[in-house]
PDB file of C-alpha atoms in Angstrom:
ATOM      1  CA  UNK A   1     -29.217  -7.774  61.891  1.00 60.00           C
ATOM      2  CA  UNK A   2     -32.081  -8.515  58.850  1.00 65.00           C
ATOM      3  CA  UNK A   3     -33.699 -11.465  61.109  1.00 69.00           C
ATOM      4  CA  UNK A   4     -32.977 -10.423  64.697  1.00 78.00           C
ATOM      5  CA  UNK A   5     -31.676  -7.402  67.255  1.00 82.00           C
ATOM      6  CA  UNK A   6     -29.124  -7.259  70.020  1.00 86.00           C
ATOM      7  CA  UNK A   7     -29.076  -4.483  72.877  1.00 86.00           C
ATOM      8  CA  UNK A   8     -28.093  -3.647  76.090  1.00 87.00           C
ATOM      9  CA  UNK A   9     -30.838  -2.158  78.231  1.00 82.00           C
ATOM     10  CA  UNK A  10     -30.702  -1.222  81.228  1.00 80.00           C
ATOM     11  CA  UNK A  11     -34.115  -1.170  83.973  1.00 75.00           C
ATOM     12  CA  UNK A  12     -34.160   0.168  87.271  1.00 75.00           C
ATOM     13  CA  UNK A  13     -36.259  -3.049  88.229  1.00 67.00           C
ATOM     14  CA  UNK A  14     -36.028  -5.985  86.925  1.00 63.00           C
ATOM     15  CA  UNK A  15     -39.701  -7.131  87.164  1.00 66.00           C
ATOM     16  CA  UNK A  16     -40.454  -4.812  84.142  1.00 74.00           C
ATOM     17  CA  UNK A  17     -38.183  -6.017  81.598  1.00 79.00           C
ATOM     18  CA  UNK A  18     -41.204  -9.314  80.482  1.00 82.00           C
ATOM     19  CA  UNK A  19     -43.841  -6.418  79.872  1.00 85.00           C
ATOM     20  CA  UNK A  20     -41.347  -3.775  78.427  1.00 84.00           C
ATOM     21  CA  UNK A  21     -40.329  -6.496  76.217  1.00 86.00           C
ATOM     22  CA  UNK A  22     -43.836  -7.717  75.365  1.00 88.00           C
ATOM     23  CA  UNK A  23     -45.119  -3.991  74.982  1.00 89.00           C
ATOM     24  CA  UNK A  24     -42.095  -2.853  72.456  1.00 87.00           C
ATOM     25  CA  UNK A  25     -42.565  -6.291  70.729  1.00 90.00           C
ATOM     26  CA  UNK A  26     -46.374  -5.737  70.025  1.00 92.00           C
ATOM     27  CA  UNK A  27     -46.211  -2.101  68.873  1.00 93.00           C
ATOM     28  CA  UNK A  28     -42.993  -2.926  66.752  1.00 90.00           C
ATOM     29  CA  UNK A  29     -44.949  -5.832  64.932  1.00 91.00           C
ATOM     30  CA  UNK A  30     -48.374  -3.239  64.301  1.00 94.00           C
ATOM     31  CA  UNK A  31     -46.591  -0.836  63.863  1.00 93.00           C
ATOM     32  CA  UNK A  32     -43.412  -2.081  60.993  1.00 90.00           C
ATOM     33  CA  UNK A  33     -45.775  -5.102  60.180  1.00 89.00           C
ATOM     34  CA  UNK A  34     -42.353  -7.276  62.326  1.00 86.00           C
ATOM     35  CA  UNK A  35     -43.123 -11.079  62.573  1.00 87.00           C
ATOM     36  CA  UNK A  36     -41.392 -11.421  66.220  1.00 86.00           C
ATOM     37  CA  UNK A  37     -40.164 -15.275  67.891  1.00 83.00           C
ATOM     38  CA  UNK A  38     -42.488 -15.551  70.830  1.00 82.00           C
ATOM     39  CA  UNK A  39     -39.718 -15.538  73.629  1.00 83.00           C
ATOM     40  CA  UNK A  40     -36.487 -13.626  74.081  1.00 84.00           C
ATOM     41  CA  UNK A  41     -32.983 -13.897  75.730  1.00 83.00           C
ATOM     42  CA  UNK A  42     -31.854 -12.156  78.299  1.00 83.00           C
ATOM     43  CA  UNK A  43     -28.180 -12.062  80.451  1.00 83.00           C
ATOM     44  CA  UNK A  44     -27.835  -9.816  83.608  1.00 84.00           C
ATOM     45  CA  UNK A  45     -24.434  -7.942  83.239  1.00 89.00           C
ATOM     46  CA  UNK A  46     -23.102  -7.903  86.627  1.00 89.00           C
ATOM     47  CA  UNK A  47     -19.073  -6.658  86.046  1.00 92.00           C
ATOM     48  CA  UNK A  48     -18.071  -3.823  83.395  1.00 92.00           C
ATOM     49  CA  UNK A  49     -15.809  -6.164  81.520  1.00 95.00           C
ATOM     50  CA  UNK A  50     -19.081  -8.069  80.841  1.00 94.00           C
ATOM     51  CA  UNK A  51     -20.643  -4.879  79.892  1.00 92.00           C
ATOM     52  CA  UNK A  52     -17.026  -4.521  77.646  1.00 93.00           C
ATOM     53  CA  UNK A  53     -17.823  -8.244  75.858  1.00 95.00           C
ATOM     54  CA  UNK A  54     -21.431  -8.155  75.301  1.00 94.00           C
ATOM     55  CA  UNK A  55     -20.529  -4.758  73.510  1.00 92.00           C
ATOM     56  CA  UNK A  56     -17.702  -6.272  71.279  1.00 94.00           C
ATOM     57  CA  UNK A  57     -19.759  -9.033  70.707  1.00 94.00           C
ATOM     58  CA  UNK A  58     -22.854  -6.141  69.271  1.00 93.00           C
ATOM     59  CA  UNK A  59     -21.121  -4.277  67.089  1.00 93.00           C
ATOM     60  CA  UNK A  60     -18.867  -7.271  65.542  1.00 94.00           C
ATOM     61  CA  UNK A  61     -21.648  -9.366  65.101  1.00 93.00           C
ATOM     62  CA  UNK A  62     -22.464  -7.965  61.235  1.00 93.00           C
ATOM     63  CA  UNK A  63     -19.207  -8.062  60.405  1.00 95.00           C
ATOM     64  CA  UNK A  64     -19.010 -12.195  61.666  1.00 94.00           C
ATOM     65  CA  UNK A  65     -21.834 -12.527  59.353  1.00 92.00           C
ATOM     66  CA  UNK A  66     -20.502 -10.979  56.376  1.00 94.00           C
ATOM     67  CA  UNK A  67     -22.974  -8.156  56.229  1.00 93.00           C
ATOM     68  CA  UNK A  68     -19.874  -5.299  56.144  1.00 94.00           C
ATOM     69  CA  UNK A  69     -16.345  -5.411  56.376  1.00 96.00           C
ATOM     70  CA  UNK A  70     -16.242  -2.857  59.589  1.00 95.00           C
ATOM     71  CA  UNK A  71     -18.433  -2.784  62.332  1.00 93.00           C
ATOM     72  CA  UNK A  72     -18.579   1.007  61.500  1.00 92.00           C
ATOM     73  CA  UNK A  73     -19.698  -0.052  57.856  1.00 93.00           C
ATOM     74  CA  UNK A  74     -22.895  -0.980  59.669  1.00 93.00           C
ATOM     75  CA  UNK A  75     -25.979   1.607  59.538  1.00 91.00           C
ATOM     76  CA  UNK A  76     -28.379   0.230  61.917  1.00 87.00           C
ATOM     77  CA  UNK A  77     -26.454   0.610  64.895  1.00 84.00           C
ATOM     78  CA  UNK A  78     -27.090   3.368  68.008  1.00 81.00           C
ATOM     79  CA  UNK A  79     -24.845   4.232  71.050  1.00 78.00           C
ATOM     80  CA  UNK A  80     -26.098   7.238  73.502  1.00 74.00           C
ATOM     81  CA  UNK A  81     -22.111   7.367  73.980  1.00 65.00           C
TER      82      UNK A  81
END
């Protein structure tokens, strides 16, 4: 997305995820000169079929706003799958 990015992360303790956040925020904006909102949004996926929504949701989201026609069309996505 031009003014925003979605993920799914996953961190063996939650406790970390303000500073990882914070840290890959801060080197992102030195580093690609990225203006950053202060806070974020996070959602704890607790069942797979979230896991199977928040996914959907991902890689349709530049297709709801008209940025390509398939989600495939899109060139700034990554899966490790």
């Amino acid at each position: 997305m031009p003014d925003h990015l979605h993920a799914i992360l996953v961190f063996p303790d939650i406790d970390r995820l303000s500073g990882t956040i914070r840290s890959w925020k801060r080197g992102t904006a030195r580093m690609l000169n990225v203006d950053w909102q202060k806070n974020y949004f996070d959602h704890r996926l607790r069942h797979e079929r979230e896991a199977d929504e928040a996914w959907a949701y991902i890689r349709l989201n530049p297709v709801a706003k008209k940025l390509c026609v398939e989600a495939d069309d899109w060139p700034f996505w990554w899966s490790p799958s």
